[in-house]
Amino acid sequence: MAGRFAKFAAATKHMVAHRTLAKFDEGGHLDSDQPENTEYNDAVAQFLRYETAVKNLLAHTKAFKTTTADAFNKVAQGVESLVKLTEEDGGDLALGATRLRSIVARIQASLTRKLVPDLDAVMIEELLSQQAAFKDVKAKIAKRLQAVADANHYTAKVDKLKQAEVTNPEKATDEEKMARNEEKAKEAVRKLEEDTAALMDSFTFYNDQRTALMQERCAWLRTLMQVFFTEAAQASRAAAEELL
C-alpha cells in the first residue's frame, strides 16, 4: 500500500508541475506497452523481504537477551527465598539451597560476561547498522519514482511534438523547442538509468549481506549459545561435586 501511495504522490506532483500524469508500470518503464522490468521488481522485493527479516531478527534478539536475563534474575530471587527458608533448619536443606544459589550466580555471571555483551556488541549492533542503511536505500527507491515520472513526461512530450509534425506539417515545432525537449528527455532517461543501476548495485550488496548473515552470523550465534549453555552445565556440575 505504501509503495502504491508513493507512486501516486510522485505522479500527482508531476501532474501539477507539468500538467500531465506520468504512467507507471511496476518496473518503472517509460511506456506501459514495454515489458515489465522483472529484474528490478524482483530485486526490490528481495531487498524488502531481507529488510523485514532483519527487523524481525533484531526484535527477537533483543527480546531473547532481555527475557533471558530477566528470567535468571527472577530465578535468583526465588533461590534467595529458598535460602532464607532453609536458614533456620540448616543441614543438607540449607546446603542444597546455597549450592543452588551458586549455580544461578555462575549462570548470571556468564550472561553478563559473555552472552549479553556479545549480543549487544556483535549481533544487535550489526543489525542496527543495517537497519540504518536500509533507510537510505528506501529513500533512493522513492526518489527513483520521480526519475521515472520525469523520463515518462519528457519522452511523451517529444513523441507528442513529433506526432504533431506528422499530422500537421504546417505547424511544425521550431527546431530549438524540439532540441530542448529532446535534450530534457535524454537527460531524464539517463538519470533514470543511473538511479536504477545504483539501486541494483545496492540490492546486490545487500543480497551478499543476507548470505553472510545466514552463514557467518548464524554460525557465530550457534557457537555463542553453545558456550553459554556449556558454562551453565559446568556450573551445575561444579555445584554437584561440591556437595559430595
mmCIF file of N, CA, C and O in Angstrom, residues 59-159:
data_model
loop_
_atom_site.group_PDB
_atom_site.id
_atom_site.type_symbol
_atom_site.label_atom_id
_atom_site.label_comp_id
_atom_site.label_asym_id
_atom_site.label_seq_id
_atom_site.Cartn_x
_atom_site.Cartn_y
_atom_site.Cartn_z
ATOM 1 N N ALA A 59 14.353 -7.640 16.596
ATOM 2 C CA ALA A 59 13.365 -7.625 17.675
ATOM 3 C C ALA A 59 13.451 -8.899 18.518
ATOM 4 O O ALA A 59 13.412 -8.850 19.759
ATOM 5 N N HIS A 60 13.601 -10.042 17.857
ATOM 6 C CA HIS A 60 13.672 -11.313 18.586
ATOM 7 C C HIS A 60 14.964 -11.424 19.396
ATOM 8 O O HIS A 60 14.966 -11.964 20.509
ATOM 9 N N THR A 61 16.069 -10.927 18.829
ATOM 10 C CA THR A 61 17.347 -10.989 19.545
ATOM 11 C C THR A 61 17.303 -10.120 20.798
ATOM 12 O O THR A 61 17.753 -10.529 21.874
ATOM 13 N N LYS A 62 16.761 -8.912 20.656
ATOM 14 C CA LYS A 62 16.613 -8.040 21.823
ATOM 15 C C LYS A 62 15.708 -8.682 22.874
ATOM 16 O O LYS A 62 16.004 -8.630 24.078
ATOM 17 N N ALA A 63 14.612 -9.275 22.413
ATOM 18 C CA ALA A 63 13.676 -9.913 23.335
ATOM 19 C C ALA A 63 14.331 -11.098 24.043
ATOM 20 O O ALA A 63 14.142 -11.300 25.251
ATOM 21 N N PHE A 64 15.104 -11.885 23.287
ATOM 22 C CA PHE A 64 15.799 -13.032 23.884
ATOM 23 C C PHE A 64 16.774 -12.567 24.954
ATOM 24 O O PHE A 64 16.833 -13.124 26.050
ATOM 25 N N LYS A 65 17.553 -11.546 24.636
ATOM 26 C CA LYS A 65 18.536 -11.021 25.584
ATOM 27 C C LYS A 65 17.849 -10.546 26.866
ATOM 28 O O LYS A 65 18.250 -10.914 27.979
ATOM 29 N N THR A 66 16.799 -9.746 26.703
ATOM 30 C CA THR A 66 16.093 -9.186 27.862
ATOM 31 C C THR A 66 15.378 -10.271 28.660
ATOM 32 O O THR A 66 15.456 -10.311 29.895
ATOM 33 N N THR A 67 14.694 -11.163 27.948
ATOM 34 C CA THR A 67 13.915 -12.210 28.622
ATOM 35 C C THR A 67 14.816 -13.183 29.371
ATOM 36 O O THR A 67 14.507 -13.591 30.499
ATOM 37 N N THR A 68 15.930 -13.559 28.746
ATOM 38 C CA THR A 68 16.846 -14.499 29.395
ATOM 39 C C THR A 68 17.436 -13.897 30.665
ATOM 40 O O THR A 68 17.468 -14.544 31.723
ATOM 41 N N ALA A 69 17.920 -12.662 30.574
ATOM 42 C CA ALA A 69 18.482 -12.002 31.756
ATOM 43 C C ALA A 69 17.422 -11.835 32.834
ATOM 44 O O ALA A 69 17.682 -12.080 34.027
ATOM 45 N N ASP A 70 16.222 -11.465 32.429
ATOM 46 C CA ASP A 70 15.130 -11.282 33.393
ATOM 47 C C ASP A 70 14.736 -12.607 34.034
ATOM 48 O O ASP A 70 14.458 -12.669 35.246
ATOM 49 N N ALA A 71 14.729 -13.669 33.233
ATOM 50 C CA ALA A 71 14.348 -14.980 33.763
ATOM 51 C C ALA A 71 15.313 -15.439 34.852
ATOM 52 O O ALA A 71 14.896 -15.906 35.924
ATOM 53 N N PHE A 72 16.623 -15.283 34.604
ATOM 54 C CA PHE A 72 17.593 -15.718 35.605
ATOM 55 C C PHE A 72 17.625 -14.781 36.811
ATOM 56 O O PHE A 72 17.964 -15.215 37.921
ATOM 57 N N ASN A 73 17.268 -13.524 36.612
ATOM 58 C CA ASN A 73 17.128 -12.626 37.756
ATOM 59 C C ASN A 73 15.996 -13.083 38.665
ATOM 60 O O ASN A 73 16.127 -13.075 39.897
ATOM 61 N N LYS A 74 14.907 -13.513 38.040
ATOM 62 C CA LYS A 74 13.774 -13.993 38.827
ATOM 63 C C LYS A 74 14.108 -15.330 39.502
ATOM 64 O O LYS A 74 13.689 -15.595 40.635
ATOM 65 N N VAL A 75 14.857 -16.180 38.791
ATOM 66 C CA VAL A 75 15.297 -17.438 39.402
ATOM 67 C C VAL A 75 16.167 -17.139 40.617
ATOM 68 O O VAL A 75 16.029 -17.768 41.680
ATOM 69 N N ALA A 76 17.060 -16.167 40.468
ATOM 70 C CA ALA A 76 17.942 -15.800 41.582
ATOM 71 C C ALA A 76 17.135 -15.295 42.770
ATOM 72 O O ALA A 76 17.431 -15.635 43.933
ATOM 73 N N GLN A 77 16.097 -14.518 42.502
ATOM 74 C CA GLN A 77 15.250 -14.017 43.579
ATOM 75 C C GLN A 77 14.509 -15.167 44.268
ATOM 76 O O GLN A 77 14.379 -15.202 45.497
ATOM 77 N N GLY A 78 14.049 -16.107 43.453
ATOM 78 C CA GLY A 78 13.371 -17.271 44.031
ATOM 79 C C GLY A 78 14.307 -18.120 44.875
ATOM 80 O O GLY A 78 13.938 -18.609 45.950
ATOM 81 N N VAL A 79 15.544 -18.300 44.389
ATOM 82 C CA VAL A 79 16.537 -19.077 45.138
ATOM 83 C C VAL A 79 16.861 -18.393 46.466
ATOM 84 O O VAL A 79 17.034 -19.063 47.495
ATOM 85 N N GLU A 80 16.965 -17.071 46.460
ATOM 86 C CA GLU A 80 17.220 -16.348 47.702
ATOM 87 C C GLU A 80 16.104 -16.610 48.710
ATOM 88 O O GLU A 80 16.346 -16.721 49.915
ATOM 89 N N SER A 81 14.881 -16.704 48.228
ATOM 90 C CA SER A 81 13.765 -17.024 49.124
ATOM 91 C C SER A 81 13.932 -18.422 49.709
ATOM 92 O O SER A 81 13.649 -18.660 50.899
ATOM 93 N N LEU A 82 14.412 -19.360 48.878
ATOM 94 C CA LEU A 82 14.660 -20.724 49.374
ATOM 95 C C LEU A 82 15.761 -20.741 50.431
ATOM 96 O O LEU A 82 15.669 -21.447 51.445
ATOM 97 N N VAL A 83 16.798 -19.967 50.153
ATOM 98 C CA VAL A 83 17.903 -19.897 51.117
ATOM 99 C C VAL A 83 17.405 -19.402 52.470
ATOM 100 O O VAL A 83 17.760 -19.955 53.530
ATOM 101 N N LYS A 84 16.582 -18.374 52.452
ATOM 102 C CA LYS A 84 16.055 -17.829 53.706
ATOM 103 C C LYS A 84 15.147 -18.844 54.406
ATOM 104 O O LYS A 84 15.145 -18.941 55.642
ATOM 105 N N LEU A 85 14.397 -19.610 53.638
ATOM 106 C CA LEU A 85 13.510 -20.608 54.218
ATOM 107 C C LEU A 85 14.290 -21.723 54.923
ATOM 108 O O LEU A 85 13.816 -22.295 55.916
ATOM 109 N N THR A 86 15.464 -22.030 54.369
ATOM 110 C CA THR A 86 16.232 -23.155 54.918
ATOM 111 C C THR A 86 17.266 -22.735 55.956
ATOM 112 O O THR A 86 17.931 -23.588 56.554
ATOM 113 N N GLU A 87 17.426 -21.433 56.161
ATOM 114 C CA GLU A 87 18.436 -20.970 57.114
ATOM 115 C C GLU A 87 18.185 -21.488 58.523
ATOM 116 O O GLU A 87 19.124 -21.848 59.246
ATOM 117 N N GLU A 88 16.910 -21.511 58.918
ATOM 118 C CA GLU A 88 16.595 -21.940 60.279
ATOM 119 C C GLU A 88 16.856 -23.430 60.476
ATOM 120 O O GLU A 88 17.221 -23.868 61.572
ATOM 121 N N ASP A 89 16.651 -24.236 59.405
ATOM 122 C CA ASP A 89 16.821 -25.683 59.533
ATOM 123 C C ASP A 89 18.289 -26.100 59.429
ATOM 124 O O ASP A 89 18.720 -27.047 60.082
ATOM 125 N N GLY A 90 19.062 -25.377 58.621
ATOM 126 C CA GLY A 90 20.465 -25.729 58.438
ATOM 127 C C GLY A 90 20.606 -27.078 57.760
ATOM 128 O O GLY A 90 19.702 -27.568 57.077
ATOM 129 N N GLY A 91 21.730 -27.733 57.941
ATOM 130 C CA GLY A 91 21.939 -29.069 57.403
ATOM 131 C C GLY A 91 21.921 -29.113 55.894
ATOM 132 O O GLY A 91 22.273 -28.151 55.199
ATOM 133 N N ASP A 92 21.487 -30.284 55.393
ATOM 134 C CA ASP A 92 21.511 -30.515 53.948
ATOM 135 C C ASP A 92 20.572 -29.583 53.197
ATOM 136 O O ASP A 92 20.852 -29.193 52.055
ATOM 137 N N LEU A 93 19.435 -29.240 53.790
ATOM 138 C CA LEU A 93 18.498 -28.344 53.116
ATOM 139 C C LEU A 93 19.144 -26.992 52.842
ATOM 140 O O LEU A 93 19.060 -26.453 51.742
ATOM 141 N N ALA A 94 19.783 -26.465 53.865
ATOM 142 C CA ALA A 94 20.439 -25.166 53.712
ATOM 143 C C ALA A 94 21.597 -25.256 52.730
ATOM 144 O O ALA A 94 21.814 -24.364 51.900
ATOM 145 N N LEU A 95 22.350 -26.365 52.815
ATOM 146 C CA LEU A 95 23.481 -26.538 51.917
ATOM 147 C C LEU A 95 23.019 -26.649 50.469
ATOM 148 O O LEU A 95 23.609 -26.062 49.559
ATOM 149 N N GLY A 96 21.933 -27.399 50.230
ATOM 150 C CA GLY A 96 21.396 -27.543 48.864
ATOM 151 C C GLY A 96 20.926 -26.226 48.295
ATOM 152 O O GLY A 96 21.179 -25.914 47.122
ATOM 153 N N ALA A 97 20.274 -25.404 49.127
ATOM 154 C CA ALA A 97 19.802 -24.105 48.672
ATOM 155 C C ALA A 97 20.969 -23.179 48.354
ATOM 156 O O ALA A 97 20.947 -22.425 47.376
ATOM 157 N N THR A 98 22.018 -23.276 49.189
ATOM 158 C CA THR A 98 23.202 -22.448 48.967
ATOM 159 C C THR A 98 23.898 -22.835 47.666
ATOM 160 O O THR A 98 24.367 -21.983 46.909
ATOM 161 N N ARG A 99 23.988 -24.130 47.409
ATOM 162 C CA ARG A 99 24.612 -24.590 46.168
ATOM 163 C C ARG A 99 23.785 -24.151 44.951
ATOM 164 O O ARG A 99 24.342 -23.793 43.913
ATOM 165 N N LEU A 100 22.478 -24.204 45.097
ATOM 166 C CA LEU A 100 21.615 -23.754 44.002
ATOM 167 C C LEU A 100 21.843 -22.277 43.732
ATOM 168 O O LEU A 100 21.881 -21.844 42.570
ATOM 169 N N ARG A 101 22.011 -21.502 44.773
ATOM 170 C CA ARG A 101 22.304 -20.076 44.598
ATOM 171 C C ARG A 101 23.633 -19.896 43.859
ATOM 172 O O ARG A 101 23.774 -19.003 43.018
ATOM 173 N N SER A 102 24.583 -20.751 44.154
ATOM 174 C CA SER A 102 25.885 -20.688 43.483
ATOM 175 C C SER A 102 25.748 -20.987 41.997
ATOM 176 O O SER A 102 26.373 -20.324 41.157
ATOM 177 N N ILE A 103 24.931 -21.987 41.649
ATOM 178 C CA ILE A 103 24.710 -22.333 40.235
ATOM 179 C C ILE A 103 24.116 -21.136 39.488
ATOM 180 O O ILE A 103 24.599 -20.747 38.419
ATOM 181 N N VAL A 104 23.063 -20.548 40.049
ATOM 182 C CA VAL A 104 22.385 -19.432 39.400
ATOM 183 C C VAL A 104 23.333 -18.240 39.270
ATOM 184 O O VAL A 104 23.360 -17.558 38.233
ATOM 185 N N ALA A 105 24.129 -18.005 40.307
ATOM 186 C CA ALA A 105 25.063 -16.880 40.272
ATOM 187 C C ALA A 105 26.084 -17.057 39.161
ATOM 188 O O ALA A 105 26.447 -16.092 38.468
ATOM 189 N N ARG A 106 26.545 -18.295 38.971
ATOM 190 C CA ARG A 106 27.530 -18.553 37.905
ATOM 191 C C ARG A 106 26.905 -18.385 36.522
ATOM 192 O O ARG A 106 27.549 -17.885 35.597
ATOM 193 N N ILE A 107 25.671 -18.799 36.385
ATOM 194 C CA ILE A 107 24.980 -18.624 35.104
ATOM 195 C C ILE A 107 24.769 -17.139 34.828
ATOM 196 O O ILE A 107 24.970 -16.668 33.697
ATOM 197 N N GLN A 108 24.386 -16.396 35.854
ATOM 198 C CA GLN A 108 24.219 -14.952 35.679
ATOM 199 C C GLN A 108 25.542 -14.283 35.312
ATOM 200 O O GLN A 108 25.568 -13.353 34.498
ATOM 201 N N ALA A 109 26.617 -14.778 35.896
ATOM 202 C CA ALA A 109 27.940 -14.236 35.565
ATOM 203 C C ALA A 109 28.267 -14.486 34.105
ATOM 204 O O ALA A 109 28.843 -13.622 33.422
ATOM 205 N N SER A 110 27.903 -15.665 33.602
ATOM 206 C CA SER A 110 28.128 -15.983 32.195
ATOM 207 C C SER A 110 27.290 -15.079 31.297
ATOM 208 O O SER A 110 27.741 -14.637 30.235
ATOM 209 N N LEU A 111 26.090 -14.790 31.737
ATOM 210 C CA LEU A 111 25.217 -13.887 30.983
ATOM 211 C C LEU A 111 25.851 -12.509 30.849
ATOM 212 O O LEU A 111 25.922 -11.941 29.750
ATOM 213 N N THR A 112 26.292 -11.956 31.972
ATOM 214 C CA THR A 112 26.822 -10.588 31.966
ATOM 215 C C THR A 112 28.240 -10.509 31.400
ATOM 216 O O THR A 112 28.659 -9.456 30.928
ATOM 217 N N ARG A 113 28.962 -11.616 31.445
ATOM 218 C CA ARG A 113 30.339 -11.621 30.950
ATOM 219 C C ARG A 113 30.425 -11.901 29.462
ATOM 220 O O ARG A 113 31.268 -11.333 28.759
ATOM 221 N N LYS A 114 29.526 -12.755 28.936
ATOM 222 C CA LYS A 114 29.667 -13.241 27.562
ATOM 223 C C LYS A 114 28.412 -13.039 26.717
ATOM 224 O O LYS A 114 28.447 -12.331 25.707
ATOM 225 N N LEU A 115 27.323 -13.661 27.110
ATOM 226 C CA LEU A 115 26.144 -13.707 26.242
ATOM 227 C C LEU A 115 25.596 -12.319 25.929
ATOM 228 O O LEU A 115 25.479 -11.926 24.762
ATOM 229 N N VAL A 116 25.235 -11.567 26.960
ATOM 230 C CA VAL A 116 24.623 -10.253 26.741
ATOM 231 C C VAL A 116 25.571 -9.276 26.051
ATOM 232 O O VAL A 116 25.195 -8.637 25.058
ATOM 233 N N PRO A 117 26.841 -9.119 26.500
ATOM 234 C CA PRO A 117 27.751 -8.189 25.816
ATOM 235 C C PRO A 117 28.000 -8.560 24.355
ATOM 236 O O PRO A 117 28.083 -7.674 23.493
ATOM 237 N N ASP A 118 28.129 -9.866 24.073
ATOM 238 C CA ASP A 118 28.382 -10.272 22.691
ATOM 239 C C ASP A 118 27.166 -10.029 21.804
ATOM 240 O O ASP A 118 27.304 -9.611 20.643
ATOM 241 N N LEU A 119 25.988 -10.281 22.332
ATOM 242 C CA LEU A 119 24.775 -9.997 21.560
ATOM 243 C C LEU A 119 24.687 -8.506 21.247
ATOM 244 O O LEU A 119 24.344 -8.114 20.125
ATOM 245 N N ASP A 120 25.008 -7.676 22.238
ATOM 246 C CA ASP A 120 24.959 -6.225 22.040
ATOM 247 C C ASP A 120 26.027 -5.753 21.053
ATOM 248 O O ASP A 120 25.737 -5.003 20.117
ATOM 249 N N ALA A 121 27.250 -6.204 21.267
ATOM 250 C CA ALA A 121 28.388 -5.670 20.514
ATOM 251 C C ALA A 121 28.483 -6.212 19.095
ATOM 252 O O ALA A 121 29.044 -5.556 18.213
ATOM 253 N N VAL A 122 27.936 -7.391 18.862
ATOM 254 C CA VAL A 122 28.078 -8.024 17.548
ATOM 255 C C VAL A 122 26.729 -8.110 16.826
ATOM 256 O O VAL A 122 26.497 -7.414 15.831
ATOM 257 N N MET A 123 25.856 -8.933 17.322
ATOM 258 C CA MET A 123 24.602 -9.219 16.609
ATOM 259 C C MET A 123 23.701 -7.986 16.522
ATOM 260 O O MET A 123 23.296 -7.559 15.435
ATOM 261 N N ILE A 124 23.385 -7.408 17.659
ATOM 262 C CA ILE A 124 22.450 -6.286 17.680
ATOM 263 C C ILE A 124 23.041 -5.069 16.992
ATOM 264 O O ILE A 124 22.363 -4.376 16.223
ATOM 265 N N GLU A 125 24.319 -4.792 17.233
ATOM 266 C CA GLU A 125 24.982 -3.655 16.599
ATOM 267 C C GLU A 125 24.980 -3.795 15.078
ATOM 268 O O GLU A 125 24.735 -2.825 14.342
ATOM 269 N N GLU A 126 25.255 -5.008 14.591
ATOM 270 C CA GLU A 126 25.273 -5.242 13.148
ATOM 271 C C GLU A 126 23.891 -5.042 12.538
ATOM 272 O O GLU A 126 23.751 -4.409 11.482
ATOM 273 N N LEU A 127 22.873 -5.563 13.201
ATOM 274 C CA LEU A 127 21.514 -5.430 12.680
ATOM 275 C C LEU A 127 21.051 -3.978 12.716
ATOM 276 O O LEU A 127 20.377 -3.510 11.789
ATOM 277 N N LEU A 128 21.390 -3.247 13.764
ATOM 278 C CA LEU A 128 21.036 -1.828 13.844
ATOM 279 C C LEU A 128 21.718 -1.034 12.727
ATOM 280 O O LEU A 128 21.108 -0.146 12.124
ATOM 281 N N SER A 129 22.968 -1.368 12.455
ATOM 282 C CA SER A 129 23.703 -0.698 11.390
ATOM 283 C C SER A 129 23.049 -0.943 10.034
ATOM 284 O O SER A 129 22.922 -0.014 9.203
ATOM 285 N N GLN A 130 22.636 -2.172 9.809
ATOM 286 C CA GLN A 130 21.974 -2.482 8.537
ATOM 287 C C GLN A 130 20.632 -1.772 8.436
ATOM 288 O O GLN A 130 20.270 -1.254 7.373
ATOM 289 N N GLN A 131 19.892 -1.729 9.530
ATOM 290 C CA GLN A 131 18.605 -1.028 9.517
ATOM 291 C C GLN A 131 18.779 0.437 9.148
ATOM 292 O O GLN A 131 17.983 0.993 8.388
ATOM 293 N N ALA A 132 19.798 1.073 9.700
ATOM 294 C CA ALA A 132 20.054 2.483 9.390
ATOM 295 C C ALA A 132 20.372 2.658 7.906
ATOM 296 O O ALA A 132 19.920 3.615 7.267
ATOM 297 N N ALA A 133 21.145 1.725 7.346
ATOM 298 C CA ALA A 133 21.495 1.805 5.923
ATOM 299 C C ALA A 133 20.283 1.549 5.037
ATOM 300 O O ALA A 133 20.183 2.107 3.932
ATOM 301 N N PHE A 134 19.354 0.727 5.490
ATOM 302 C CA PHE A 134 18.145 0.431 4.715
ATOM 303 C C PHE A 134 17.351 1.705 4.429
ATOM 304 O O PHE A 134 16.730 1.838 3.374
ATOM 305 N N LYS A 135 17.352 2.632 5.370
ATOM 306 C CA LYS A 135 16.584 3.872 5.199
ATOM 307 C C LYS A 135 17.079 4.642 3.977
ATOM 308 O O LYS A 135 16.280 5.216 3.234
ATOM 309 N N ASP A 136 18.385 4.653 3.791
ATOM 310 C CA ASP A 136 18.965 5.359 2.644
ATOM 311 C C ASP A 136 18.552 4.694 1.334
ATOM 312 O O ASP A 136 18.213 5.379 0.358
ATOM 313 N N VAL A 137 18.565 3.356 1.321
ATOM 314 C CA VAL A 137 18.171 2.632 0.105
ATOM 315 C C VAL A 137 16.701 2.875 -0.206
ATOM 316 O O VAL A 137 16.322 3.120 -1.368
ATOM 317 N N LYS A 138 15.856 2.841 0.814
ATOM 318 C CA LYS A 138 14.421 3.057 0.591
ATOM 319 C C LYS A 138 14.149 4.482 0.116
ATOM 320 O O LYS A 138 13.243 4.706 -0.685
ATOM 321 N N ALA A 139 14.937 5.429 0.606
ATOM 322 C CA ALA A 139 14.795 6.808 0.133
ATOM 323 C C ALA A 139 15.162 6.899 -1.351
ATOM 324 O O ALA A 139 14.513 7.617 -2.119
ATOM 325 N N LYS A 140 16.181 6.155 -1.764
ATOM 326 C CA LYS A 140 16.591 6.148 -3.173
ATOM 327 C C LYS A 140 15.530 5.461 -4.041
ATOM 328 O O LYS A 140 15.327 5.860 -5.194
ATOM 329 N N ILE A 141 14.877 4.423 -3.502
ATOM 330 C CA ILE A 141 13.795 3.763 -4.244
ATOM 331 C C ILE A 141 12.672 4.758 -4.502
ATOM 332 O O ILE A 141 12.126 4.841 -5.614
ATOM 333 N N ALA A 142 12.320 5.523 -3.464
ATOM 334 C CA ALA A 142 11.254 6.519 -3.614
ATOM 335 C C ALA A 142 11.684 7.635 -4.569
ATOM 336 O O ALA A 142 10.894 8.093 -5.400
ATOM 337 N N LYS A 143 12.946 8.065 -4.464
ATOM 338 C CA LYS A 143 13.446 9.129 -5.338
ATOM 339 C C LYS A 143 13.454 8.696 -6.789
ATOM 340 O O LYS A 143 13.215 9.505 -7.703
ATOM 341 N N ARG A 144 13.700 7.417 -7.034
ATOM 342 C CA ARG A 144 13.730 6.894 -8.400
ATOM 343 C C ARG A 144 12.364 7.043 -9.073
ATOM 344 O O ARG A 144 12.280 7.200 -10.296
ATOM 345 N N LEU A 145 11.308 7.006 -8.294
ATOM 346 C CA LEU A 145 9.971 7.184 -8.866
ATOM 347 C C LEU A 145 9.839 8.545 -9.544
ATOM 348 O O LEU A 145 9.154 8.679 -10.562
ATOM 349 N N GLN A 146 10.500 9.554 -8.975
ATOM 350 C CA GLN A 146 10.479 10.867 -9.605
ATOM 351 C C GLN A 146 11.233 10.835 -10.927
ATOM 352 O O GLN A 146 10.833 11.477 -11.904
ATOM 353 N N ALA A 147 12.320 10.065 -10.954
ATOM 354 C CA ALA A 147 13.079 9.922 -12.205
ATOM 355 C C ALA A 147 12.228 9.220 -13.258
ATOM 356 O O ALA A 147 12.280 9.556 -14.447
ATOM 357 N N VAL A 148 11.432 8.244 -12.832
ATOM 358 C CA VAL A 148 10.503 7.571 -13.753
ATOM 359 C C VAL A 148 9.500 8.577 -14.303
ATOM 360 O O VAL A 148 9.211 8.621 -15.508
ATOM 361 N N ALA A 149 8.967 9.406 -13.413
ATOM 362 C CA ALA A 149 7.975 10.395 -13.836
ATOM 363 C C ALA A 149 8.580 11.397 -14.819
ATOM 364 O O ALA A 149 7.960 11.748 -15.827
ATOM 365 N N ASP A 150 9.807 11.851 -14.524
ATOM 366 C CA ASP A 150 10.462 12.801 -15.423
ATOM 367 C C ASP A 150 10.711 12.184 -16.802
ATOM 368 O O ASP A 150 10.453 12.803 -17.837
ATOM 369 N N ALA A 151 11.225 10.964 -16.819
ATOM 370 C CA ALA A 151 11.502 10.302 -18.090
ATOM 371 C C ALA A 151 10.217 10.080 -18.872
ATOM 372 O O ALA A 151 10.163 10.267 -20.094
ATOM 373 N N ASN A 152 9.185 9.676 -18.162
ATOM 374 C CA ASN A 152 7.876 9.492 -18.798
ATOM 375 C C ASN A 152 7.391 10.795 -19.428
ATOM 376 O O ASN A 152 6.944 10.832 -20.579
ATOM 377 N N HIS A 153 7.461 11.856 -18.634
ATOM 378 C CA HIS A 153 6.908 13.137 -19.075
ATOM 379 C C HIS A 153 7.610 13.671 -20.326
ATOM 380 O O HIS A 153 6.963 13.992 -21.331
ATOM 381 N N TYR A 154 8.936 13.762 -20.274
ATOM 382 C CA TYR A 154 9.662 14.372 -21.372
ATOM 383 C C TYR A 154 9.690 13.484 -22.615
ATOM 384 O O TYR A 154 9.651 13.988 -23.746
ATOM 385 N N THR A 155 9.725 12.176 -22.426
ATOM 386 C CA THR A 155 9.671 11.279 -23.580
ATOM 387 C C THR A 155 8.317 11.390 -24.275
ATOM 388 O O THR A 155 8.235 11.447 -25.506
ATOM 389 N N ALA A 156 7.268 11.421 -23.460
ATOM 390 C CA ALA A 156 5.924 11.559 -24.025
ATOM 391 C C ALA A 156 5.764 12.905 -24.729
ATOM 392 O O ALA A 156 5.112 13.009 -25.779
ATOM 393 N N LYS A 157 6.372 13.952 -24.166
ATOM 394 C CA LYS A 157 6.258 15.287 -24.759
ATOM 395 C C LYS A 157 6.940 15.342 -26.126
ATOM 396 O O LYS A 157 6.401 15.906 -27.086
ATOM 397 N N VAL A 158 8.124 14.727 -26.215
ATOM 398 C CA VAL A 158 8.837 14.698 -27.504
ATOM 399 C C VAL A 158 8.035 13.908 -28.529
ATOM 400 O O VAL A 158 7.904 14.319 -29.694
ATOM 401 N N ASP A 159 7.475 12.765 -28.101
ATOM 402 C CA ASP A 159 6.661 11.956 -29.008
ATOM 403 C C ASP A 159 5.455 12.751 -29.506
ATOM 404 O O ASP A 159 5.081 12.675 -30.688
#
